[in-house]
Amino acid sequence: MNRFIAFVKKEFLHIFRDYRTMLILFIMPIAQILIFGFAITTEIKDASIAILDKSKDEVTRELTQKLLSSGYFNNDAYLTSESQIEPAFNDQRVKMVVVFEPEFGRNLQKEGTANVQLVCDASDPNQARMLSQFAEGIFASYASQGVVKGIQPEVRMFYNESLEGVYMSIPGIMAMILMLVSAMMTSISITREKEYGSMEVLLISPLKPLQIIMGKVTPYVMMALINAVSILALGYFVFGVPVKGSIILLLMECLLFTILALSLGILISTVAKNQMVAMFMSMFALMLPVILLSGFIFPVENMPLPLRIISNIIPPKWFIIIVKTIMLKGGGLLYVWKETLILIGFVVLFVTLSVKKFKIRLQ
Amino acid sequence: MDKKKVITVENLVKKFGHFTANNNLNFHVDQGEIFGFLGANGAGKTTAMRILCGLSSPTSGKVEVAGFDVSHQAEEVKKRIGYMSQKFSLFEDLSIWENMRFFATVYGLSSSEFKARGEDLLRKLNLYKERKRLVSTLSLGWKQKLAFSVAILHQPSIVFLDEPTGGVDPITRRQFWEMIYEAAENGITVFVTTHYMDEAEYCDRVTIMVDGRIDALDTPAELKKQYNAASMNDVFLALAR
């Protein structure tokens, strides 16, 4: 045990002595969350829309008013026929056209339902999706407060009622940071020992291989958890993102995901010859998929089928689902046990692979 | 000659697939002996040394180090040996004292033992005032001398030195060998590989490996007589060519 503690101490010294490591560990998470929170906002503000009102009654006028006063939309034009829709998109200003069916108000009163069509410029699919969702949300809130309970469009952003982009970024940033801190930093730190020849000295010493690996990993588990907590705190205090579910469960899931990332890092270090290779492998094998395929920036539902299938083997995808469920919906373990099991499965797989690789290397 | 044998190697064979790295090695090393392990690059020295240190196990044959079998009791062997290589000496971003404490703890010294021996050692090396300096600020010669001292701080029965003096100036090399002699006088067996033939002359006995076999094993004086050579350099050339 003394040996192990001495080893962990040594690892901490390595971390604290290297300002670049410190930078990645502590400054980057904060910078990332501020950048994603403030700059790369996925919110909609003053998007230009056009209205094609075939009914022109009191209800459609009120709905139009609601849309325009929401702050999300700006009216660009009133259209008079469907043939004007395409030209409106073509001059690049209008992002969405709202089409009320004829007799909208009467239908709503008499039959309890009425149709409104949201035509979006899907050359930017994410924006189109968001615009339509925002509009749906507004219709839904109108329907639920009015006497008539007719239109009740399905709203996906139900759990993010103020429709703020940063709500969606926090889980993704958590996944990214934990992946980066755990997988990249451990793989680099293990390959560094290989590169400098100190690994051999350590293996010849009475330290057991398991102690070496655990000693390498322990500081990064702590760092990752500190990061997880600080991301949550930043989200809460700076951006007002709440944690509706159990914070203990959330942290446990973070720990599980960290362990997953660490086992990936160990696996990378058994393959990589030097720090450079380890870094590139972490970058390309981990970071890019996390950013592109996990649903962090681009919604998985909008991807073509092959990418959707591939996204299933991207562990952060499941982690992001878990975090969203716990943080934004307040769901308990009952709601995320499947995803949790998938993460555990990944851990077992990666650990088995690394142990195998490690043994081969030792012989 | 009833000296205690600390390394016994009998019929050691190590194969990697079809390649035979060590072909039937037989030798023993006595306690307190300085044993030179020579050979051209790729002759199988490193493989043999890794086996002796318990890092890899032999394909066949019996290898005993410090009284324990390396294939079954590697853990026991590891506690009783010290190791130092040219490639890595000490952690550069740790201070002298931190490096010493780390290795001392890893080799099971208690903190009071370490404090006493560590301070002793630093005073002897004239480094006591510098103990908080990062190792990266030391010259290579100092690093190697310090690394050797750290490798024997836990008083192992054998210390393995893998080309310890590579790239070190002649004066420091001489000082380094004085330290080796001192360790040997204190009963520590020194197992050293080197490419410097003048260093081979300092050894009690020398073995020269060629293509995975041991082609010669004797005192430097005997070897020179056998091969009718003026220096160990000529002996080596006669064998390795």
Coordinates of C-alpha atoms in Angstrom, one line a residue:
Chain A
M1 CA 0.0 0.0 0.0
N2 CA 2.8 2.4 0.8
R3 CA 4.2 1.7 -2.6
F4 CA 1.0 2.5 -4.2
I5 CA 0.6 5.8 -2.3
A6 CA 4.2 6.8 -3.2
F7 CA 3.4 6.1 -6.8
V8 CA 0.2 8.2 -6.7
K9 CA 2.2 11.0 -5.1
K10 CA 4.7 10.8 -7.9
E11 CA 2.0 11.1 -10.4
F12 CA 0.5 14.2 -8.8
L13 CA 4.0 15.7 -8.8
H14 CA 4.2 15.1 -12.5
I15 CA 0.9 16.7 -13.1
F16 CA 1.6 19.8 -10.9
R17 CA 5.0 20.3 -12.4
D18 CA 3.8 20.4 -16.0
Y19 CA 2.0 23.7 -16.6
R20 CA 0.6 22.3 -19.9
T21 CA -1.1 19.5 -18.2
M22 CA -2.5 21.8 -15.6
L23 CA -3.8 24.0 -18.3
I24 CA -5.6 21.2 -20.0
L25 CA -6.9 19.9 -16.7
F26 CA -8.2 23.1 -15.2
I27 CA -8.3 26.0 -17.5
M28 CA -9.7 24.2 -20.6
P29 CA -12.9 22.9 -19.1
I30 CA -13.8 26.4 -17.8
A31 CA -12.9 28.0 -21.2
Q32 CA -14.9 25.4 -23.1
I33 CA -18.0 25.8 -21.1
L34 CA -17.8 29.6 -21.3
I35 CA -17.2 29.4 -25.0
F36 CA -20.1 27.0 -25.6
G37 CA -22.3 28.8 -23.2
F38 CA -21.8 32.3 -24.5
A39 CA -20.4 32.3 -28.0
I40 CA -21.5 29.2 -29.8
T41 CA -25.0 29.6 -28.9
T42 CA -27.5 27.3 -30.4
E43 CA -30.4 29.5 -29.4
I44 CA -32.6 31.3 -31.9
K45 CA -33.1 35.0 -31.7
D46 CA -34.9 37.2 -34.2
A47 CA -35.0 34.6 -37.0
S48 CA -36.8 35.9 -40.1
I49 CA -40.0 34.1 -40.9
A50 CA -42.8 34.7 -43.3
I51 CA -46.5 34.1 -42.7
L52 CA -48.9 32.7 -45.2
D53 CA -52.3 33.1 -43.6
K54 CA -55.0 31.5 -45.7
S55 CA -57.6 32.0 -42.9
K56 CA -57.0 35.5 -41.7
D57 CA -59.2 35.2 -38.6
E58 CA -58.9 36.2 -35.0
V59 CA -57.1 33.1 -33.9
T60 CA -54.5 33.1 -36.7
R61 CA -53.9 36.8 -36.0
E62 CA -53.4 36.1 -32.3
L63 CA -51.1 33.2 -33.0
T64 CA -49.0 35.3 -35.4
Q65 CA -48.8 38.0 -32.8
K66 CA -47.6 35.4 -30.2
L67 CA -44.9 34.1 -32.6
L68 CA -43.6 37.5 -33.3
S69 CA -43.7 38.8 -29.8
S70 CA -41.8 35.8 -28.5
G71 CA -38.5 37.3 -29.4
Y72 CA -37.4 34.3 -31.4
F73 CA -39.0 35.4 -34.7
N74 CA -39.1 38.5 -36.8
N75 CA -41.7 38.8 -39.5
D76 CA -40.1 39.3 -42.8
A77 CA -43.1 39.2 -45.1
Y78 CA -46.7 38.3 -45.4
L79 CA -47.2 35.9 -48.3
T80 CA -50.3 35.5 -50.3
S81 CA -49.8 32.2 -52.1
E82 CA -47.8 29.0 -51.8
S83 CA -45.9 29.8 -54.9
Q84 CA -44.2 32.6 -53.0
I85 CA -42.6 30.2 -50.5
E86 CA -39.7 29.1 -52.6
P87 CA -38.7 32.6 -53.7
A88 CA -38.8 33.7 -50.1
F89 CA -36.3 31.0 -49.1
N90 CA -34.2 31.7 -52.1
D91 CA -33.3 35.3 -51.2
Q92 CA -31.7 33.7 -48.1
R93 CA -33.5 35.8 -45.5
V94 CA -36.6 33.8 -44.5
K95 CA -35.8 30.7 -42.5
M96 CA -39.3 29.4 -42.0
V97 CA -42.8 30.0 -43.4
V98 CA -45.8 29.5 -41.2
V99 CA -48.9 28.4 -43.2
F100 CA -52.3 28.5 -41.6
E101 CA -54.9 26.4 -43.3
P102 CA -58.1 28.1 -44.5
E103 CA -60.8 28.3 -41.9
F104 CA -58.2 27.8 -39.2
G105 CA -60.1 29.4 -36.4
R106 CA -63.4 27.8 -37.2
N107 CA -61.9 24.4 -37.5
L108 CA -60.3 24.8 -34.1
Q109 CA -63.5 25.9 -32.5
K110 CA -65.8 23.4 -34.2
E111 CA -63.7 20.3 -34.5
G112 CA -61.2 21.0 -31.8
T113 CA -58.2 20.6 -34.2
A114 CA -56.7 22.8 -36.8
N115 CA -53.7 22.5 -39.1
V116 CA -50.7 24.7 -39.3
Q117 CA -47.8 23.9 -41.5
L118 CA -44.3 24.9 -40.7
V119 CA -42.1 25.0 -43.8
C120 CA -38.4 25.3 -43.0
D121 CA -35.3 26.0 -44.9
A122 CA -33.5 22.8 -44.1
S123 CA -30.2 23.6 -45.8
D124 CA -29.3 24.2 -42.2
P125 CA -31.0 21.2 -40.6
N126 CA -30.3 22.0 -37.0
Q127 CA -31.6 25.5 -37.3
A128 CA -34.6 24.3 -39.2
R129 CA -35.4 21.8 -36.5
M130 CA -35.0 24.3 -33.8
L131 CA -37.2 26.9 -35.5
S132 CA -40.0 24.4 -36.0
Q133 CA -39.7 23.3 -32.4
F134 CA -39.8 26.8 -31.1
A135 CA -42.9 27.5 -33.1
E136 CA -44.5 24.3 -32.0
G137 CA -43.8 25.2 -28.5
I138 CA -45.5 28.6 -28.9
F139 CA -48.6 26.9 -30.4
A140 CA -48.7 24.4 -27.7
S141 CA -48.6 27.0 -24.9
Y142 CA -51.4 28.9 -26.7
A143 CA -53.5 25.8 -26.9
S144 CA -53.0 24.9 -23.3
Q145 CA -54.0 28.3 -21.9
G146 CA -56.9 28.9 -24.2
V147 CA -60.4 27.5 -23.8
V148 CA -59.9 25.2 -26.7
K149 CA -57.5 22.4 -26.0
G150 CA -57.3 21.5 -29.7
I151 CA -53.8 22.0 -31.0
Q152 CA -51.4 20.1 -28.9
P153 CA -48.3 19.6 -31.2
E154 CA -45.6 17.4 -29.8
V155 CA -42.8 19.5 -28.5
R156 CA -39.4 17.9 -28.1
M157 CA -37.8 20.6 -26.1
F158 CA -40.4 20.2 -23.4
Y159 CA -37.7 19.8 -20.8
N160 CA -36.0 23.0 -21.7
E161 CA -38.9 25.4 -21.5
S162 CA -36.9 28.5 -21.8
L163 CA -35.4 27.0 -25.0
E164 CA -31.8 27.8 -24.1
G165 CA -29.0 26.2 -26.0
V166 CA -26.7 26.0 -23.1
Y167 CA -28.9 23.3 -21.5
M168 CA -28.0 21.0 -24.4
S169 CA -24.3 21.9 -24.3
I170 CA -23.6 21.1 -20.7
P171 CA -24.0 17.3 -21.0
G172 CA -22.0 17.3 -24.2
I173 CA -19.2 19.4 -22.7
M174 CA -19.1 17.1 -19.7
A175 CA -18.7 14.1 -21.9
M176 CA -16.0 15.8 -23.9
I177 CA -14.0 17.1 -20.9
L178 CA -14.2 13.8 -19.0
M179 CA -13.1 12.0 -22.1
L180 CA -10.2 14.4 -22.7
V181 CA -9.0 14.5 -19.1
S182 CA -9.3 10.8 -18.6
A183 CA -8.5 9.1 -21.8
M184 CA -6.1 11.5 -23.4
M185 CA -4.1 12.4 -20.3
T186 CA -3.7 8.9 -19.0
S187 CA -2.7 7.5 -22.4
I188 CA -0.1 10.3 -22.7
S189 CA 1.2 9.8 -19.2
I190 CA 1.5 6.0 -19.6
T191 CA 3.2 6.3 -23.0
R192 CA 5.5 8.9 -21.5
E193 CA 6.9 6.3 -19.1
K194 CA 7.4 3.9 -22.0
E195 CA 9.1 6.5 -24.1
Y196 CA 11.5 7.7 -21.4
G197 CA 12.3 4.1 -20.4
S198 CA 11.0 4.6 -16.9
M199 CA 8.3 2.0 -17.4
E200 CA 11.0 -0.7 -17.5
V201 CA 12.5 0.5 -14.3
L202 CA 9.0 0.5 -12.7
L203 CA 8.2 -3.0 -13.9
I204 CA 11.5 -4.3 -12.6
S205 CA 10.8 -2.7 -9.2
P206 CA 8.5 -4.6 -6.7
L207 CA 5.6 -2.5 -8.0
K208 CA 3.0 -4.8 -9.5
P209 CA 1.8 -3.9 -13.0
L210 CA -1.7 -3.4 -11.6
Q211 CA -0.4 -1.0 -9.1
I212 CA 1.4 1.0 -11.8
I213 CA -1.8 1.2 -13.9
M214 CA -4.0 2.1 -10.9
G215 CA -1.5 4.6 -9.7
K216 CA -1.5 6.2 -13.1
V217 CA -5.2 6.3 -13.2
T218 CA -6.1 7.5 -9.7
P219 CA -5.0 11.1 -10.0
Y220 CA -7.0 11.5 -13.2
V221 CA -10.1 10.0 -11.7
M222 CA -9.9 12.7 -9.0
M223 CA -9.2 15.4 -11.6
A224 CA -12.1 14.2 -13.7
L225 CA -14.5 14.3 -10.8
I226 CA -13.4 17.8 -9.8
N227 CA -14.0 18.8 -13.4
A228 CA -17.4 17.3 -13.5
V229 CA -18.4 19.1 -10.3
S230 CA -17.0 22.4 -11.6
I231 CA -18.8 22.1 -14.9
L232 CA -22.1 21.5 -13.0
A233 CA -21.4 24.4 -10.7
L234 CA -20.6 26.7 -13.6
G235 CA -23.7 25.5 -15.4
Y236 CA -25.8 26.2 -12.3
F237 CA -24.3 29.5 -11.2
V238 CA -23.4 31.1 -14.5
F239 CA -26.1 29.7 -16.8
G240 CA -28.8 28.7 -14.4
V241 CA -28.9 25.1 -15.7
P242 CA -30.5 23.1 -12.9
V243 CA -29.8 19.5 -11.8
K244 CA -33.3 18.2 -11.4
G245 CA -32.4 14.6 -10.5
S246 CA -30.2 13.1 -7.9
I247 CA -26.8 14.7 -7.8
I248 CA -25.3 11.6 -6.3
L249 CA -26.6 9.5 -9.1
L250 CA -25.3 12.0 -11.6
L251 CA -21.8 11.9 -10.0
M252 CA -21.8 8.1 -9.9
E253 CA -22.6 8.1 -13.7
C254 CA -19.8 10.6 -14.2
L255 CA -17.5 8.3 -12.3
L256 CA -18.6 5.3 -14.4
F257 CA -18.0 7.3 -17.6
T258 CA -14.6 8.4 -16.3
I259 CA -13.6 4.8 -15.6
L260 CA -14.7 4.0 -19.2
A261 CA -12.6 6.8 -20.6
L262 CA -9.7 5.7 -18.5
S263 CA -9.9 2.1 -19.7
L264 CA -9.9 3.5 -23.2
G265 CA -6.9 5.6 -22.4
I266 CA -5.1 2.5 -21.1
L267 CA -6.0 0.6 -24.2
I268 CA -4.6 3.4 -26.4
S269 CA -1.4 3.5 -24.3
T270 CA -0.9 -0.3 -24.9
V271 CA -1.0 0.4 -28.6
A272 CA 0.7 3.7 -29.0
K273 CA 4.5 3.8 -29.2
N274 CA 5.0 7.4 -28.0
Q275 CA 3.2 10.4 -26.6
M276 CA 2.6 11.9 -30.0
V277 CA 0.9 8.8 -31.3
A278 CA -1.1 8.6 -28.1
M279 CA -2.2 12.2 -28.4
F280 CA -3.3 11.8 -32.0
M281 CA -5.1 8.6 -31.3
S282 CA -7.0 10.2 -28.5
M283 CA -7.7 13.2 -30.7
F284 CA -9.0 11.4 -33.7
A285 CA -10.3 8.2 -32.2
L286 CA -12.0 9.9 -29.3
M287 CA -12.5 13.6 -29.6
L288 CA -13.9 13.8 -33.1
P289 CA -16.5 11.1 -32.6
V290 CA -17.5 12.6 -29.3
I291 CA -18.0 16.0 -31.0
L292 CA -19.5 14.8 -34.2
L293 CA -21.4 11.6 -33.5
S294 CA -22.5 11.6 -29.9
G295 CA -25.4 14.0 -30.4
F296 CA -23.5 16.8 -28.6
I297 CA -23.6 19.2 -31.5
F298 CA -25.5 17.4 -34.3
P299 CA -28.6 15.6 -33.3
V300 CA -28.3 11.9 -33.8
E301 CA -31.9 11.7 -35.2
N302 CA -30.9 13.9 -38.1
M303 CA -28.1 11.7 -39.2
P304 CA -28.2 9.3 -42.1
L305 CA -28.8 5.7 -41.1
P306 CA -25.2 4.4 -41.3
L307 CA -24.0 7.2 -39.0
R308 CA -26.9 6.6 -36.6
I309 CA -25.8 3.0 -36.3
I310 CA -22.2 4.0 -35.8
S311 CA -23.3 6.5 -33.1
N312 CA -24.4 3.5 -31.0
I313 CA -20.8 2.4 -30.4
I314 CA -19.8 5.9 -29.4
P315 CA -19.9 5.6 -25.5
P316 CA -20.4 9.4 -24.9
K317 CA -23.8 9.1 -26.8
W318 CA -25.1 7.0 -23.9
F319 CA -23.5 9.2 -21.3
I320 CA -25.1 12.3 -22.8
I321 CA -28.5 10.6 -22.7
I322 CA -28.0 9.7 -19.1
V323 CA -26.9 13.2 -18.1
K324 CA -29.7 14.8 -20.0
T325 CA -32.2 12.5 -18.3
I326 CA -30.9 13.1 -14.8
M327 CA -30.1 16.8 -15.1
L328 CA -33.0 18.1 -17.2
K329 CA -35.8 15.7 -16.6
G330 CA -35.0 14.6 -13.1
G331 CA -35.1 10.9 -14.0
G332 CA -33.7 8.3 -11.6
L333 CA -31.8 5.1 -12.2
L334 CA -35.0 3.6 -13.3
Y335 CA -34.9 5.7 -16.5
V336 CA -31.2 5.3 -17.3
W337 CA -30.4 1.7 -16.2
K338 CA -30.2 0.5 -19.8
E339 CA -27.7 3.2 -20.8
T340 CA -25.8 2.6 -17.6
L341 CA -25.5 -1.1 -18.4
I342 CA -24.3 -0.2 -21.9
L343 CA -21.5 1.9 -20.3
I344 CA -20.6 -0.9 -18.0
G345 CA -20.4 -3.2 -20.9
F346 CA -18.0 -0.9 -22.7
V347 CA -15.8 -0.7 -19.5
V348 CA -15.6 -4.5 -19.3
L349 CA -14.7 -4.7 -23.0
F350 CA -12.0 -2.1 -22.9
V351 CA -10.4 -3.5 -19.7
T352 CA -10.4 -7.0 -21.1
L353 CA -8.7 -5.8 -24.3
S354 CA -6.1 -3.8 -22.4
V355 CA -5.2 -6.6 -20.0
K356 CA -4.8 -8.9 -23.0
K357 CA -2.6 -6.4 -24.8
F358 CA -0.6 -5.6 -21.7
K359 CA 0.2 -9.2 -21.1
I360 CA 1.3 -9.8 -24.7
R361 CA 3.6 -6.8 -24.4
L362 CA 5.2 -8.1 -21.2
Q363 CA 6.2 -11.5 -22.7
Chain B
M1 CA 36.2 -21.0 -3.5
D2 CA 33.1 -21.4 -1.3
K3 CA 31.6 -18.1 -2.2
K4 CA 27.8 -17.8 -2.2
K5 CA 26.3 -17.9 -5.7
V6 CA 23.8 -15.1 -6.2
I7 CA 22.9 -15.8 -9.8
T8 CA 22.7 -19.3 -11.3
V9 CA 21.8 -19.8 -14.9
E10 CA 21.4 -23.3 -16.3
N11 CA 20.5 -24.1 -19.9
L12 CA 18.7 -20.9 -20.3
V13 CA 16.9 -20.7 -23.7
K14 CA 14.6 -17.9 -24.8
K15 CA 12.8 -18.0 -28.1
F16 CA 10.6 -15.4 -29.7
G17 CA 8.7 -17.4 -32.3
H18 CA 11.4 -19.0 -34.5
F19 CA 14.1 -16.6 -33.3
T20 CA 16.4 -17.8 -30.6
A21 CA 17.6 -14.8 -28.5
N22 CA 19.3 -16.8 -25.8
N23 CA 20.7 -20.2 -26.9
N24 CA 21.5 -22.4 -23.9
L25 CA 23.3 -20.0 -21.5
N26 CA 25.1 -21.4 -18.5
F27 CA 26.9 -19.3 -15.9
H28 CA 26.9 -18.2 -12.3
V29 CA 27.8 -15.1 -10.5
D30 CA 29.3 -15.0 -7.0
Q31 CA 28.3 -12.6 -4.2
G32 CA 30.3 -9.3 -4.3
E33 CA 31.6 -10.0 -7.8
I34 CA 31.7 -7.5 -10.5
F35 CA 30.4 -9.4 -13.5
G36 CA 30.8 -7.8 -17.0
F37 CA 28.2 -8.8 -19.5
L38 CA 29.5 -7.9 -23.0
G39 CA 28.3 -8.5 -26.5
A40 CA 27.6 -6.7 -29.8
N41 CA 24.2 -5.0 -30.2
G42 CA 21.6 -7.7 -30.8
A43 CA 23.6 -10.5 -29.3
G44 CA 20.9 -11.2 -26.7
K45 CA 22.3 -9.3 -23.7
T46 CA 19.1 -7.3 -23.1
T47 CA 16.9 -10.4 -23.3
A48 CA 19.1 -12.2 -20.8
M49 CA 19.1 -9.2 -18.5
R50 CA 15.3 -8.9 -18.7
I51 CA 15.0 -12.5 -17.7
L52 CA 17.4 -12.1 -14.8
C53 CA 15.4 -9.1 -13.6
G54 CA 12.1 -11.1 -13.7
L55 CA 10.7 -9.0 -16.5
S56 CA 10.2 -12.0 -18.8
S57 CA 10.4 -15.7 -18.3
P58 CA 12.7 -18.1 -20.0
T59 CA 11.4 -20.6 -22.6
S60 CA 13.3 -23.3 -20.8
G61 CA 16.1 -23.7 -18.4
K62 CA 16.6 -22.8 -14.7
V63 CA 17.4 -19.2 -13.6
E64 CA 17.9 -18.4 -9.9
V65 CA 18.6 -14.9 -8.7
A66 CA 19.2 -14.1 -5.1
G67 CA 18.0 -17.6 -4.2
F68 CA 14.7 -17.4 -6.0
D69 CA 13.5 -18.8 -9.3
V70 CA 12.7 -16.0 -11.7
S71 CA 9.9 -17.7 -13.5
H72 CA 7.9 -18.5 -10.4
Q73 CA 9.1 -16.1 -7.7
A74 CA 9.7 -13.0 -9.7
E75 CA 8.2 -10.8 -7.0
E76 CA 10.8 -12.1 -4.5
V77 CA 13.6 -11.5 -6.9
K78 CA 12.4 -8.0 -7.7
K79 CA 12.6 -7.0 -4.0
R80 CA 16.3 -8.1 -3.8
I81 CA 17.7 -6.4 -6.9
G82 CA 18.4 -2.9 -8.0
Y83 CA 18.3 -1.8 -11.6
M84 CA 19.7 1.2 -13.5
S85 CA 19.8 1.8 -17.2
Q86 CA 21.4 4.4 -19.5
K87 CA 18.1 5.1 -21.1
F88 CA 16.3 6.3 -17.9
S89 CA 17.9 7.3 -14.7
L90 CA 15.6 9.4 -12.7
F91 CA 12.4 11.4 -13.1
E92 CA 13.5 14.7 -14.6
D93 CA 10.6 16.8 -13.2
L94 CA 11.0 15.5 -9.7
S95 CA 13.6 16.9 -7.3
I96 CA 16.6 14.8 -6.1
W97 CA 14.9 14.1 -2.8
E98 CA 11.6 13.3 -4.3
N99 CA 13.2 10.8 -6.6
M100 CA 15.1 9.2 -3.8
R101 CA 12.0 9.0 -1.6
F102 CA 9.9 7.5 -4.4
F103 CA 12.3 4.7 -5.2
A104 CA 13.1 4.1 -1.5
T105 CA 9.4 3.6 -0.7
V106 CA 8.8 1.4 -3.7
Y107 CA 11.7 -0.8 -2.5
G108 CA 10.1 -1.0 0.9
L109 CA 12.3 1.2 3.0
S110 CA 10.6 2.7 6.0
S111 CA 10.6 6.5 6.2
S112 CA 13.1 6.6 9.1
E113 CA 15.4 4.2 7.3
F114 CA 15.1 6.3 4.2
K115 CA 15.8 9.6 6.0
A116 CA 19.0 8.2 7.6
R117 CA 20.3 6.5 4.5
G118 CA 19.2 9.2 2.1
E119 CA 20.8 12.1 4.1
D120 CA 24.0 10.0 4.4
L121 CA 24.1 9.4 0.7
L122 CA 23.5 13.0 -0.2
R123 CA 26.3 14.2 2.2
K124 CA 28.6 11.6 0.7
L125 CA 27.8 12.9 -2.9
N126 CA 28.0 16.5 -1.7
L127 CA 24.5 17.0 -2.9
Y128 CA 22.8 17.6 0.4
K129 CA 22.3 21.3 -0.2
E130 CA 21.0 20.7 -3.6
R131 CA 18.4 18.0 -2.7
K132 CA 15.5 20.2 -3.7
R133 CA 16.8 20.8 -7.2
L134 CA 15.0 19.2 -10.1
V135 CA 16.9 16.3 -11.6
S136 CA 16.6 17.9 -15.0
T137 CA 19.0 20.6 -13.9
L138 CA 21.8 18.1 -13.1
S139 CA 24.5 17.1 -15.6
L140 CA 24.3 13.6 -17.1
G141 CA 27.3 12.5 -15.1
W142 CA 25.7 13.6 -11.8
K143 CA 22.4 12.0 -12.9
Q144 CA 24.0 8.7 -13.5
K145 CA 26.0 8.7 -10.2
L146 CA 22.9 9.6 -8.3
A147 CA 20.8 7.0 -10.1
F148 CA 23.4 4.3 -9.2
S149 CA 23.2 5.4 -5.6
V150 CA 19.5 5.3 -5.6
A151 CA 19.5 1.9 -7.2
I152 CA 21.6 0.5 -4.2
L153 CA 19.9 2.6 -1.5
H154 CA 17.8 -0.4 -0.4
Q155 CA 20.9 -2.5 -0.2
P156 CA 20.0 -5.1 -2.8
S157 CA 22.0 -8.3 -3.1
I158 CA 22.5 -7.6 -6.8
V159 CA 22.4 -4.5 -8.9
F160 CA 21.9 -4.7 -12.6
L161 CA 23.5 -1.9 -14.6
D162 CA 22.5 -1.6 -18.3
E163 CA 25.2 0.5 -20.0
P164 CA 25.4 2.8 -17.0
T165 CA 28.2 5.0 -18.3
G166 CA 26.9 5.7 -21.9
G167 CA 27.7 9.2 -22.9
V168 CA 29.5 10.1 -19.7
D169 CA 32.9 11.8 -19.7
P170 CA 36.0 9.8 -18.7
I171 CA 36.5 11.4 -15.3
T172 CA 32.9 10.8 -14.3
R173 CA 33.3 7.3 -15.6
R174 CA 36.2 6.7 -13.3
Q175 CA 34.3 8.1 -10.3
F176 CA 31.4 5.9 -11.3
W177 CA 33.6 2.8 -11.3
E178 CA 34.9 3.8 -7.9
M179 CA 31.3 3.7 -6.7
I180 CA 30.9 0.3 -8.2
Y181 CA 33.9 -1.0 -6.4
E182 CA 32.7 0.4 -3.1
A183 CA 29.3 -1.3 -3.6
A184 CA 31.0 -4.6 -4.4
E185 CA 33.2 -4.3 -1.2
N186 CA 29.9 -3.9 0.7
G187 CA 28.8 -7.3 -0.6
I188 CA 26.6 -6.1 -3.4
T189 CA 27.0 -8.1 -6.6
V190 CA 27.3 -5.9 -9.7
F191 CA 26.1 -7.2 -13.0
V192 CA 27.0 -4.7 -15.7
T193 CA 26.7 -4.4 -19.4
T194 CA 29.0 -2.1 -21.3
H195 CA 30.4 -1.2 -24.6
Y196 CA 33.6 0.3 -23.2
M197 CA 36.3 -2.3 -23.3
D198 CA 38.4 -0.4 -20.8
E199 CA 35.6 -0.9 -18.3
A200 CA 35.6 -4.6 -19.1
E201 CA 39.1 -4.7 -17.7
Y202 CA 37.7 -3.4 -14.4
C203 CA 35.4 -6.4 -14.0
D204 CA 36.3 -9.5 -11.9
R205 CA 35.0 -11.8 -14.7
V206 CA 33.6 -11.1 -18.1
T207 CA 31.4 -13.0 -20.5
I208 CA 31.0 -12.1 -24.1
M209 CA 27.8 -13.0 -25.9
V210 CA 27.8 -13.7 -29.7
D211 CA 24.5 -14.5 -31.5
G212 CA 22.7 -15.6 -28.4
R213 CA 25.5 -17.8 -27.1
I214 CA 28.2 -17.2 -24.5
D215 CA 31.4 -17.5 -26.3
A216 CA 33.8 -16.7 -23.6
L217 CA 33.7 -16.4 -19.8
D218 CA 36.7 -15.7 -17.6
T219 CA 38.7 -13.1 -15.9
P220 CA 39.9 -10.3 -18.2
A221 CA 43.5 -11.5 -17.8
E222 CA 42.7 -15.1 -18.7
L223 CA 40.7 -14.0 -21.7
K224 CA 43.5 -12.0 -23.0
K225 CA 45.9 -14.9 -22.6
Q226 CA 43.4 -17.3 -24.3
Y227 CA 42.9 -15.1 -27.3
N228 CA 46.5 -13.9 -27.4
A229 CA 45.3 -10.3 -27.3
A230 CA 46.8 -7.2 -25.8
S231 CA 43.5 -5.7 -24.6
M232 CA 39.9 -6.7 -24.0
N233 CA 39.1 -4.7 -27.2
D234 CA 41.1 -7.2 -29.2
V235 CA 39.4 -10.1 -27.4
F236 CA 36.0 -8.6 -28.3
L237 CA 36.9 -8.1 -31.9
A238 CA 38.3 -11.6 -32.2
L239 CA 35.0 -13.0 -30.9
A240 CA 32.4 -10.8 -32.3
R241 CA 33.6 -10.6 -35.8

